Short mmCIF file of C-alpha atoms in Angstrom, two decimals:
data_model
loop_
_atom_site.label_atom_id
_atom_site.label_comp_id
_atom_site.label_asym_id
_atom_site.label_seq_id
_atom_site.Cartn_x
_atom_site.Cartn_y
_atom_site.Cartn_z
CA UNK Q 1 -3.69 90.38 27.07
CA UNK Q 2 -0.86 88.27 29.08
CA UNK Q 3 -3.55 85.74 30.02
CA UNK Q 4 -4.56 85.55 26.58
CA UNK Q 5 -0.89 85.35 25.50
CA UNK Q 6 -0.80 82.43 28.30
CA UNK Q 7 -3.80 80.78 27.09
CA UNK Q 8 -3.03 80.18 23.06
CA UNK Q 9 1.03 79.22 24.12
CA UNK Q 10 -0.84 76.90 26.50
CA UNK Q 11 -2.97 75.69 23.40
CA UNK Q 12 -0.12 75.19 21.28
CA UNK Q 13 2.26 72.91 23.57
CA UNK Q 14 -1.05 70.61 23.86
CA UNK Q 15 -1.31 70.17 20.12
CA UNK Q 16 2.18 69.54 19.97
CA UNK Q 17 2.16 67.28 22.15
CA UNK Q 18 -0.68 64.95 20.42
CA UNK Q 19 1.30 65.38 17.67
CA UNK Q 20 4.19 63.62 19.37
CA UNK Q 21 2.14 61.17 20.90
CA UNK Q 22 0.43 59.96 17.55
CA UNK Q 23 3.87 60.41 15.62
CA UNK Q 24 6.00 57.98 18.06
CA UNK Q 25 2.46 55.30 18.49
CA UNK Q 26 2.93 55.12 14.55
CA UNK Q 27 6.14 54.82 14.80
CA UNK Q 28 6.07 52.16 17.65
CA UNK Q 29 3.73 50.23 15.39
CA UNK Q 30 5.98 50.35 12.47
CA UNK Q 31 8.79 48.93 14.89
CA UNK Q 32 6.70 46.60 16.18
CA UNK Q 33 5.14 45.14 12.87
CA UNK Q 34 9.13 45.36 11.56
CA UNK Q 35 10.33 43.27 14.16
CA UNK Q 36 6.96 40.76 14.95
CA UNK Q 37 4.92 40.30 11.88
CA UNK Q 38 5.00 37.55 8.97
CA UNK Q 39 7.92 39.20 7.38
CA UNK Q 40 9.58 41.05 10.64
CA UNK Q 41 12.84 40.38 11.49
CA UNK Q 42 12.33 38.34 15.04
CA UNK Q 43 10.10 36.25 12.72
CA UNK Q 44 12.25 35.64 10.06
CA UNK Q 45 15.20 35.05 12.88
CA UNK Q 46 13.28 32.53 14.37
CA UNK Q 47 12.31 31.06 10.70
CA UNK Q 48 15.81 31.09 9.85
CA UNK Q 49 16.50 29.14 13.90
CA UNK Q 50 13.78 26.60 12.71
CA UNK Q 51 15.32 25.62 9.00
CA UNK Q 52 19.26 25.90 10.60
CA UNK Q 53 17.53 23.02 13.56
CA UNK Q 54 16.00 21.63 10.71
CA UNK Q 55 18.88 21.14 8.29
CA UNK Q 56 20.99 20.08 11.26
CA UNK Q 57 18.57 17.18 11.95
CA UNK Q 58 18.22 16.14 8.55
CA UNK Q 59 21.92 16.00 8.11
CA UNK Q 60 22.66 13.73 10.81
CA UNK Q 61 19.60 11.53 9.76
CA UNK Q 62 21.40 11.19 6.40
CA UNK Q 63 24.98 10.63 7.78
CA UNK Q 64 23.15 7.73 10.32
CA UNK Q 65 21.97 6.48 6.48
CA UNK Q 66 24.70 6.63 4.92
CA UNK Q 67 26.55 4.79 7.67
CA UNK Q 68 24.08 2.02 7.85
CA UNK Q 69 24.48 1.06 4.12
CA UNK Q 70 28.63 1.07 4.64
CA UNK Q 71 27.75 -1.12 7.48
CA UNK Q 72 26.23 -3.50 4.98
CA UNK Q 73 28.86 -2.43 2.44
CA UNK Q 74 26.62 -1.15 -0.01
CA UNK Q 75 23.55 -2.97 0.93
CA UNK Q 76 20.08 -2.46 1.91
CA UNK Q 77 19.73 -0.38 5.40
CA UNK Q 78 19.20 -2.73 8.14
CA UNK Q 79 17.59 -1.58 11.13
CA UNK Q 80 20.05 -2.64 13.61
CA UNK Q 81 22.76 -1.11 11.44
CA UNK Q 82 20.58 2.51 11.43
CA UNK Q 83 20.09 2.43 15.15
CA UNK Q 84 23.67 1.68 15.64
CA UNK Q 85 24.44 4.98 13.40
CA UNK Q 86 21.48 6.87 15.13
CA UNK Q 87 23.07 6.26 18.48
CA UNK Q 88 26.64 8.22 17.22
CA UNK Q 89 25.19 10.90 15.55
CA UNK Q 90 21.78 11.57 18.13
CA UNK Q 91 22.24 9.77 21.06
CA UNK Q 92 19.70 7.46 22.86
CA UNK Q 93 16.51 6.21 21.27
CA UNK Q 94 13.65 6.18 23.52
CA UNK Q 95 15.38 9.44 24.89
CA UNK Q 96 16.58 11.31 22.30
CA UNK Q 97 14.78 9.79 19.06
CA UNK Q 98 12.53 7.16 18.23
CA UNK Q 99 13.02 4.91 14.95
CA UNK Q 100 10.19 3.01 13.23
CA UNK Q 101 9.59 -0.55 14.33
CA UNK Q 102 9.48 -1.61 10.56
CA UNK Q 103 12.99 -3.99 9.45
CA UNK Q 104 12.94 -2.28 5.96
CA UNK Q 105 12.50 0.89 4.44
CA UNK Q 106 11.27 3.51 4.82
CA UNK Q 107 12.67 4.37 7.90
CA UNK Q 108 10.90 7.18 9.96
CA UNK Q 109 13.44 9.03 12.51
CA UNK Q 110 11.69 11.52 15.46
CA UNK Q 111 13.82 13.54 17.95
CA UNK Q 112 12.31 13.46 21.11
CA UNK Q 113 12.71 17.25 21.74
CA UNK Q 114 11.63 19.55 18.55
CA UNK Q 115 8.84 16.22 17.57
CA UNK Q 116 9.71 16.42 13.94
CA UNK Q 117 9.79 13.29 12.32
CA UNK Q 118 12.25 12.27 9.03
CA UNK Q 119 11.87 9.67 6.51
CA UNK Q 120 14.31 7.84 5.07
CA UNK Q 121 14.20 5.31 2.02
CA UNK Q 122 15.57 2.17 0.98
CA UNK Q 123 18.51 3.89 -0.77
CA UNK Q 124 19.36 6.25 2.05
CA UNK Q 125 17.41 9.33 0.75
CA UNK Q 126 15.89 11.44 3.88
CA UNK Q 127 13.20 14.08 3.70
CA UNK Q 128 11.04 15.53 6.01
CA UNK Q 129 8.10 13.54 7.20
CA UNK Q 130 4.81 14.62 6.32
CA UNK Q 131 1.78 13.21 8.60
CA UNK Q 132 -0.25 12.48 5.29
CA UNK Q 133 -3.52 11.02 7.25
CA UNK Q 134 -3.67 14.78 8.50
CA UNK Q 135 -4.26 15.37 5.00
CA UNK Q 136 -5.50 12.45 2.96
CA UNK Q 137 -8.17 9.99 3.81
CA UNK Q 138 -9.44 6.39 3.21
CA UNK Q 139 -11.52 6.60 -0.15
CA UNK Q 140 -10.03 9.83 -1.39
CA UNK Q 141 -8.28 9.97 -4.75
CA UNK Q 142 -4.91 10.15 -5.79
CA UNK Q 143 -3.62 10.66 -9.41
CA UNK Q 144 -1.09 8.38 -9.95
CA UNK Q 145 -0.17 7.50 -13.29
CA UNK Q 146 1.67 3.89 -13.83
CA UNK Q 147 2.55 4.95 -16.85
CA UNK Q 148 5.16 7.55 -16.44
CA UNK Q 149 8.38 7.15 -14.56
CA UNK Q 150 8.85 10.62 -13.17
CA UNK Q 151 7.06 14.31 -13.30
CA UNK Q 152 8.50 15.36 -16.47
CA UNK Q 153 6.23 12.32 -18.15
CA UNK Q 154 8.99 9.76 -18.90
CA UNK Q 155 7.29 6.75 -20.27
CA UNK Q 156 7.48 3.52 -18.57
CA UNK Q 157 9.42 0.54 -20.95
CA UNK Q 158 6.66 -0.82 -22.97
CA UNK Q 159 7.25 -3.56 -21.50
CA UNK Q 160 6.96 -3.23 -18.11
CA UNK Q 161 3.36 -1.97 -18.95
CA UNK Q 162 2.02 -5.43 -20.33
CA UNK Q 163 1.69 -8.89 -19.53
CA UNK Q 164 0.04 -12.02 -21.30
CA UNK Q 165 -1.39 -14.49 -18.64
CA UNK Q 166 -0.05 -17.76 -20.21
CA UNK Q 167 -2.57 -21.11 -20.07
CA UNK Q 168 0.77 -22.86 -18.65
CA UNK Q 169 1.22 -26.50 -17.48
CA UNK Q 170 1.60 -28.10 -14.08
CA UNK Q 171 5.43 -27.99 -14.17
CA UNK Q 172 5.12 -24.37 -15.68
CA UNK Q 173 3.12 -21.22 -14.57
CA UNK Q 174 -0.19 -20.23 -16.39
CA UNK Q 175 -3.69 -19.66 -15.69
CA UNK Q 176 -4.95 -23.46 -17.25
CA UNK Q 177 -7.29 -21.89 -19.71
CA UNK Q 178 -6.49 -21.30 -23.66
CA UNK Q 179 -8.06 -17.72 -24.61
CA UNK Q 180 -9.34 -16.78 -27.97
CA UNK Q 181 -6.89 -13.85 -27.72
CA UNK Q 182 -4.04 -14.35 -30.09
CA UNK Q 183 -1.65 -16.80 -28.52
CA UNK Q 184 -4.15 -18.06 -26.12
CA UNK Q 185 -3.44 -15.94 -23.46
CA UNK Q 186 -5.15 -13.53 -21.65
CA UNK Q 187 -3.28 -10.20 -22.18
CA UNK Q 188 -3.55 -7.13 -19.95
CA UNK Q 189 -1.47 -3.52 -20.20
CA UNK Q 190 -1.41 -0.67 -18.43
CA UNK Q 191 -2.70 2.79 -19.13
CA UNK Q 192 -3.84 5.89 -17.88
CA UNK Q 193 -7.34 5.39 -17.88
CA UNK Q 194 -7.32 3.39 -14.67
CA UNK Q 195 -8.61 5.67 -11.08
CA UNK Q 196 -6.76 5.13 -8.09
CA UNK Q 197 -8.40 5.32 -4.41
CA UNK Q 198 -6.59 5.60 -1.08
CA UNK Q 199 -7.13 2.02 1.06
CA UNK Q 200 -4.98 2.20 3.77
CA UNK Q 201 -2.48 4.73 5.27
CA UNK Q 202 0.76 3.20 6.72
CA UNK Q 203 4.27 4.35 8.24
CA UNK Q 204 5.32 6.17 5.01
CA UNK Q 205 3.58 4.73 2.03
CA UNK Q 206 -0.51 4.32 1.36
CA UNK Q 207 -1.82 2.16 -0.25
CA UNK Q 208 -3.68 2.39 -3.25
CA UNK Q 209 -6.91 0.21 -4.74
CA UNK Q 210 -7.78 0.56 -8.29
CA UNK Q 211 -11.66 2.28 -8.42
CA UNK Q 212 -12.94 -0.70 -10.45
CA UNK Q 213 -11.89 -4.54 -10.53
CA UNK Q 214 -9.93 -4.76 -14.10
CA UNK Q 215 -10.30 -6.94 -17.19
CA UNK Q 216 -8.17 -8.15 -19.88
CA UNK Q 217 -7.21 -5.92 -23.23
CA UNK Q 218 -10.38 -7.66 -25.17
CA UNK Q 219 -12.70 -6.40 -22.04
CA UNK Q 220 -13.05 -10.10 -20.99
CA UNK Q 221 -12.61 -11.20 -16.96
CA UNK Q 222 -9.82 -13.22 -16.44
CA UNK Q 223 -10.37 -17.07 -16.38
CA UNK Q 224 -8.15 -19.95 -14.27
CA UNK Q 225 -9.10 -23.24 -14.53
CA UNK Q 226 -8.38 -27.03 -12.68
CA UNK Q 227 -5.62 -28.11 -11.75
CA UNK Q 228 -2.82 -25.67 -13.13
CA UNK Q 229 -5.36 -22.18 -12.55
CA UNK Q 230 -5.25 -23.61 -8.69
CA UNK Q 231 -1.28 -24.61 -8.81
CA UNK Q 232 -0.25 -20.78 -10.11
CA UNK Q 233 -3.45 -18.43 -9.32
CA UNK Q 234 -1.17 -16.48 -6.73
CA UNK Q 235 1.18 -16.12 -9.12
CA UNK Q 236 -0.71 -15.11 -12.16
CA UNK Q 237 -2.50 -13.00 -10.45
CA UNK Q 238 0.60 -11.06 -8.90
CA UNK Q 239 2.01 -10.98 -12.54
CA UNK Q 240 -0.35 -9.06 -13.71
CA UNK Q 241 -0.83 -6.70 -11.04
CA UNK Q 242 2.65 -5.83 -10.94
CA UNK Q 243 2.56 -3.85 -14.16
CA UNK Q 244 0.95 -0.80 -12.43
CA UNK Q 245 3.40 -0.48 -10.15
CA UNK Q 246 5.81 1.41 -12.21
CA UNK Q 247 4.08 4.74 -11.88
CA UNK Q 248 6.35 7.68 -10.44
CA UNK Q 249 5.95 7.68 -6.30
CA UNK Q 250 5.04 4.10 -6.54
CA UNK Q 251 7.26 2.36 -4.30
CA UNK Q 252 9.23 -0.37 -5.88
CA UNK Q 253 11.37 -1.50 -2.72
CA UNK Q 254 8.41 -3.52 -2.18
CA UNK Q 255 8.71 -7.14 -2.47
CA UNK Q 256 5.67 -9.25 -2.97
CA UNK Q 257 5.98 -12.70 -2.41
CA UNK Q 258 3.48 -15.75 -3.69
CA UNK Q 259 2.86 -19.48 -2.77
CA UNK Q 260 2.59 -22.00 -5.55
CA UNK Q 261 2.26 -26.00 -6.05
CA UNK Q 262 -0.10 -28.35 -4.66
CA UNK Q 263 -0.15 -29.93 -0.88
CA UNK Q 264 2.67 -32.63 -1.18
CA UNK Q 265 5.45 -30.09 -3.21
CA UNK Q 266 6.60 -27.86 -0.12
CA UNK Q 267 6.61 -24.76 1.00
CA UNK Q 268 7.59 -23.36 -2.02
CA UNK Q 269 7.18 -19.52 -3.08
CA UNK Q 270 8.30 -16.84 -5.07
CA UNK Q 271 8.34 -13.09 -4.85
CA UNK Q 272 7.90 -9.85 -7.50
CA UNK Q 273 10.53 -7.17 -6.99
CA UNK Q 274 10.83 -3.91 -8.54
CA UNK Q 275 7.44 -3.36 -8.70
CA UNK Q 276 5.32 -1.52 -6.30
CA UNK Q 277 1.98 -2.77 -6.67
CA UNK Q 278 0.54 -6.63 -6.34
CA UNK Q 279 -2.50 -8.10 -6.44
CA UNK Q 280 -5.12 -7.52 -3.48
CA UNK Q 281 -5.70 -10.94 -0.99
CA UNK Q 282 -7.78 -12.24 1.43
CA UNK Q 283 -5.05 -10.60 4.08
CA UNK Q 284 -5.73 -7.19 2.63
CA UNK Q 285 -10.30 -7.60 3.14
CA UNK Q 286 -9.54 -9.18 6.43
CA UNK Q 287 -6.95 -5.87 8.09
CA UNK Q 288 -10.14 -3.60 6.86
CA UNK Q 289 -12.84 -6.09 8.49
CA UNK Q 290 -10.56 -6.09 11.85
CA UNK Q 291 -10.42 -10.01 11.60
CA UNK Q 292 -7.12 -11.79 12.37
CA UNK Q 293 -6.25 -15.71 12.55
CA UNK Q 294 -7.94 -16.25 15.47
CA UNK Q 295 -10.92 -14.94 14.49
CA UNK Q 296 -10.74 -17.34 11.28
CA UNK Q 297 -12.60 -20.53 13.73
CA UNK Q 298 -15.51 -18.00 14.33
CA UNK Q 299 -16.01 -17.48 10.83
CA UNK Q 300 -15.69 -21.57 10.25
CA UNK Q 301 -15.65 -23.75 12.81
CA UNK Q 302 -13.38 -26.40 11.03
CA UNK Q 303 -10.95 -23.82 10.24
CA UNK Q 304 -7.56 -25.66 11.04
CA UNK Q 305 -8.36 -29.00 11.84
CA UNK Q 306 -6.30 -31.90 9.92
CA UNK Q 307 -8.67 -34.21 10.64
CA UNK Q 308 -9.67 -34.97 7.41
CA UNK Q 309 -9.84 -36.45 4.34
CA UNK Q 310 -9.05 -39.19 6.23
CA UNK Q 311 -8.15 -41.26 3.34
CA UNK Q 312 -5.44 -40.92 0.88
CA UNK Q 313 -7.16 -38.69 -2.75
CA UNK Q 314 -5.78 -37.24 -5.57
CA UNK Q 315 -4.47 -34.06 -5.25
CA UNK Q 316 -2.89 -31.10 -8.02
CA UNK Q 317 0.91 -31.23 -8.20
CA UNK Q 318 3.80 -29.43 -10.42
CA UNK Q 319 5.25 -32.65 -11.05
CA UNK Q 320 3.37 -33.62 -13.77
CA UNK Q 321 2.86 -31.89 -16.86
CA UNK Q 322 -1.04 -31.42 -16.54
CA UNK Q 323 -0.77 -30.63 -12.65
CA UNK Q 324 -2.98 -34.02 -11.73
CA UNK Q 325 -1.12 -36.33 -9.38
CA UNK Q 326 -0.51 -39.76 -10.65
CA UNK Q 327 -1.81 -41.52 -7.75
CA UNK Q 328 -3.59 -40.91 -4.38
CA UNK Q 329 -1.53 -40.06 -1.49
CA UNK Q 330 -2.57 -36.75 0.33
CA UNK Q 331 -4.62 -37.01 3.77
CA UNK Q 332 -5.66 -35.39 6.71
CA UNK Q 333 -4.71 -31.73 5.05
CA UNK Q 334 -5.79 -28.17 7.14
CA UNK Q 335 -8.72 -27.30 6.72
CA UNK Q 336 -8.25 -23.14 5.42
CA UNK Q 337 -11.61 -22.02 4.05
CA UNK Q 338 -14.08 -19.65 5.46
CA UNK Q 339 -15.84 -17.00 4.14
CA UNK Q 340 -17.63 -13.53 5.43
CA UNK Q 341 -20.51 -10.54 4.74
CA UNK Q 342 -19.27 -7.07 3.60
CA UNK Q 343 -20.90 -6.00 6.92
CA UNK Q 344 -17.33 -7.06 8.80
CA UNK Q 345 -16.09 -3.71 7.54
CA UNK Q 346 -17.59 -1.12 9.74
CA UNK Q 347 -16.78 1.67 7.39
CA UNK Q 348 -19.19 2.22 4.52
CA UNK Q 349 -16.71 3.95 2.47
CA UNK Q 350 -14.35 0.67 2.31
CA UNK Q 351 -17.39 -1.82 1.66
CA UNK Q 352 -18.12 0.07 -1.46
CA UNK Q 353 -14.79 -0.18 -2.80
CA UNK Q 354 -13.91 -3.32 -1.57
CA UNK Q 355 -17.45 -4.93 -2.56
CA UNK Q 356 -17.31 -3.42 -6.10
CA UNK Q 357 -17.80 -6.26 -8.52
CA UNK Q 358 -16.45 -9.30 -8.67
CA UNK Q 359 -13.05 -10.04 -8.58
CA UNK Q 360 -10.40 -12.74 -8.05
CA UNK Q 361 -7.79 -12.32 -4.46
CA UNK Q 362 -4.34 -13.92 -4.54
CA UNK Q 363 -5.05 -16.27 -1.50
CA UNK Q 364 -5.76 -20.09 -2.31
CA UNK Q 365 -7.55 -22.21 0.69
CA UNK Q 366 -8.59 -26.11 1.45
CA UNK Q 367 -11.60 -27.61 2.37
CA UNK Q 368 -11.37 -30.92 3.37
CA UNK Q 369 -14.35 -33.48 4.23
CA UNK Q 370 -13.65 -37.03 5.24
CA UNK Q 371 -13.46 -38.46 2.09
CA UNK Q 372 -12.49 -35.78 -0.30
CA UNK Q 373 -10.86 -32.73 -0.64
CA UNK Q 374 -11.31 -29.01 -2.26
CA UNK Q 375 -9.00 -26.85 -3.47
CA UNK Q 376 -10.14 -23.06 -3.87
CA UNK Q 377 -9.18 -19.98 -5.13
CA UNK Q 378 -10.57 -16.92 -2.67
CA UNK Q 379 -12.68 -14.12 -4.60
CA UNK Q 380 -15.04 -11.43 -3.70
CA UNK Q 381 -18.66 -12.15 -4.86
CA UNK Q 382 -21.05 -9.41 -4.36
CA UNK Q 383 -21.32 -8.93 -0.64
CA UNK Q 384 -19.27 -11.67 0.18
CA UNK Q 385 -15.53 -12.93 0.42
CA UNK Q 386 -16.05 -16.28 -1.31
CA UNK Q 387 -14.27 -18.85 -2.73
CA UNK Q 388 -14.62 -20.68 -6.10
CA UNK Q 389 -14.07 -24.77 -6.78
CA UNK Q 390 -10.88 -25.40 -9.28
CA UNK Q 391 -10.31 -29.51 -8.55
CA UNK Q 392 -11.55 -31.58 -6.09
CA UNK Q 393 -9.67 -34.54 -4.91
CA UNK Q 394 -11.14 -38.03 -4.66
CA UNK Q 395 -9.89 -41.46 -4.08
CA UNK Q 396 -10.34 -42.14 -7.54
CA UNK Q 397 -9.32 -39.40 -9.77
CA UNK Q 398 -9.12 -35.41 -9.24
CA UNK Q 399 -11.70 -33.95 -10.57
CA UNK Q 400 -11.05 -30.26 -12.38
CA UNK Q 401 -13.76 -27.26 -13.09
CA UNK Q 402 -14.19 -24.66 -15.12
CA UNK Q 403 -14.65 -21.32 -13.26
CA UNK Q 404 -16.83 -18.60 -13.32
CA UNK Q 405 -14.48 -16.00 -14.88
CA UNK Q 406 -13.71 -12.97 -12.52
CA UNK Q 407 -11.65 -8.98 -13.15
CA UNK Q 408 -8.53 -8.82 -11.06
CA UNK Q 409 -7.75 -5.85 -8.31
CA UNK Q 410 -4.10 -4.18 -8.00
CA UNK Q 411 -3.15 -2.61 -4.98
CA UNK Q 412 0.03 -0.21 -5.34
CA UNK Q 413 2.21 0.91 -2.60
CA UNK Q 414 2.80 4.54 -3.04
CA UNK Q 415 5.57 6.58 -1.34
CA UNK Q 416 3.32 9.00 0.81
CA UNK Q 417 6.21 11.78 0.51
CA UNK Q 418 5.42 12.65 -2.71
CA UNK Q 419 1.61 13.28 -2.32
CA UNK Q 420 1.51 17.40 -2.59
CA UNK Q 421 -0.87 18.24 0.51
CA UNK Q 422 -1.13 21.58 -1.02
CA UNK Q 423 -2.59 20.45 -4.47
CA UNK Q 424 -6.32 18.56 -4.85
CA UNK Q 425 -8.96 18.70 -7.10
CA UNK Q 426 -12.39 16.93 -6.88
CA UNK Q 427 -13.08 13.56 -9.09
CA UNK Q 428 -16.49 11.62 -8.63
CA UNK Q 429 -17.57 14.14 -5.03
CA UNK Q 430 -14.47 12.96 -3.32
CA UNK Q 431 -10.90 14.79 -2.74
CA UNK Q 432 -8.56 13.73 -5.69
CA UNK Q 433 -4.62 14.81 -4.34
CA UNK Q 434 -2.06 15.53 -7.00
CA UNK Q 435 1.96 14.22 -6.89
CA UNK Q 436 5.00 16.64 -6.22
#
């Protein structure tokens, strides 16, 4: 009987002390999981570390912003002027941060140590930067609306949205061609219906291509012609362009600047501001092909040379009111012209947008022989960067053309901080990213 007695006391310590076991592992896993999981409390400590580190970086970003426009009292943020503040606030760069090479904004700020990056904007506003190429890629979508100024759907001014391609004179801009459109201009506005596709990814902004070349209100390609279409092509062709670049995100810091006039005016240009788009050039085709100026000889051989004409012709000019110089007196001009295949761009995805249709570039170029000289207006034909005839100067008289007619191709500049990473859906097979 005392063994017995023995045995079940025996029995009845061991249970309770499974018991115990079991009760204080559940109990160490509650602990554990209160203190270590998504919502424990060493997590959200060290959450709460990150967005104090964060906050504190981000606030001396913004006071080195703020400084730099008092430095220019009131002005635009110069770079010097942001390093300067930088250097108070963070110390070294190279050491302790790196700034952006770019002279304008946006400005992207990274501190050596925690690698986070911030971006700051033309009027001094800083956010956290967002490595959008992680994210969004050459070709996808994005749905940006140039109509509508923010995300509550404030409407662009009417007036922004539109603009009527004049047919102009030599001493004032136009296209040289009278439409049938009322007025005899060529009219284009703005609407929703137009698709947007990602071209290029840069230090803060991407850039946008319209999915399709576009054509006037009437559904009619856009026509410049002789003399005056040669003189102001950039320039038309920038005007309209820059009334999709109203859009909310789009980013209208951007300054786009033209040439205009004939080979004996000057340098002259002018620029678009407030706008963030433009219209796409030869500069644009040529960053996606890889080529750069001194590829431009491989592509033609005269490329360059001032060799020629090598007698005095008649040349276009704003000086006269139907943009035909008066006399001869224009020689030995550079030679710009070239053209290329589609099969420059390595990636497929880019030939098919860029090589979709035909469609005028801002860029104008010269092609000079010995006794004459052509003045062009660049385009993409089919497979190939081309360039189309608008006067050709001769000893005797300049000689104008009418031109094929061709669509025209935006480009918009788009803030890549407010692209919502979180938030696609799919248009045509390919990724289509919504706005914040």
């Amino acid at each position: 009987m005392r063994n017995k007695g023995k045995q079940t006391n025996n029995g009845i310590t061991l249970i309770a002390l499974v018991i115990t076991i079991i009760v204080l592992l559940i109990l160490a896993g509650v602990t554990i999981a209160t203190l270590t999981g998504d919502n424990g409390i060493l997590t959200k400590a060290s959450q709460a570390s990150e967005q104090t580190e964060i906050g504190d970086e981000q606030e001396k970003v913004k006071l080195s912003a703020t400084g730099a426009i008092a430095e220019n009292n009131g002005g635009e943020i110069t770079r010097t002027n942001l390093n300067k503040e930088l250097t108070n606030y963070i110390g070294t760069e190279g050491t302790d941060y790196t700034l952006s090479e770019t002279e304008t904004a946006p400005f992207v700020v990274t501190y050596t140590d925690s690698g986070r990056s911030y971006v700051i904007d033309e009027n001094g506003n800083v956010s956290e930067y967002v490595d959008i190429s992680k994210y969004v890629g050459v070709g996808d979508y994005i749905n940006y609306n140039p109509t509508v100024s923010d995300k509550s759907g404030t409407q662009v001014e009417a007036s922004k949205l539109t603009y009527t391609s004049p047919t102009g004179t030599g001493t004032e801009h136009g296209n040289g061609y009278t439409s049938t459109e009322e007025g005899g201009g060529q009219k284009f506005t703005a609407t929703t219906s137009t698709k947007w596709r990602v071209l290029d990814i840069g230090n803060g902004t991407v850039t946008l291509i319209s999915e399709n070349p576009i054509t006037t209100d009437v559904g009619e390609n856009f026509t410049m012609n002789g003399a005056i279409g040669y003189l102001y092509a950039e320039q038309e062709l920038n005007e309209i362009c820059k009334i999709y670049g109203y859009g909310y995100g789009a980013d209208t810091s951007q300054v786009t600047k033209y040439s205009y006039g004939g080979p004996l005016d000057g340098d002259l240009t002018g620029e678009i501001t407030d706008s963030g788009a433009r219209s796409i050039t030869i500069e644009d085709i040529n960053k996606q092909a890889g080529i750069t100026e001194a590829d431009y000889t491989t592509l033609d051989s005269n490329y360059g040379s001032r060799t020629n004409p090598t007698t005095n012709v008649y040349y276009p000019t704003i000086t006269t009111s139907n943009g035909n110089s008066s006399l001869a007196g224009v020689k030995n001009l550079q030679y710009t012209y070239y053209l290329y295949s589609k099969t420059k761009i390595e990636n497929t995805d880019v030939q098919s947008m860029l090589f979709n249709g035909n469609y005028w570039l801002a860029s104008c170029c010269i092609d000079a022989s010995s006794s004459s000289s052509s003045f062009y207006v660049r385009r993409v034909v089919g497979s190939y960067t081309n360039s189309n005839y608008f006067c050709w100067g001769l000893s005797s008289n300049l000689r104008e053309f009418t031109n094929d007619a061709c669509a025209v191709r935006p480009i918009v500049t788009l803030k890549s901080n407010v692209i919502d990473t979180s938030s696609s859906t799919e248009y045509n097979g390919e990724t289509m990213w919504n706005l914040k």
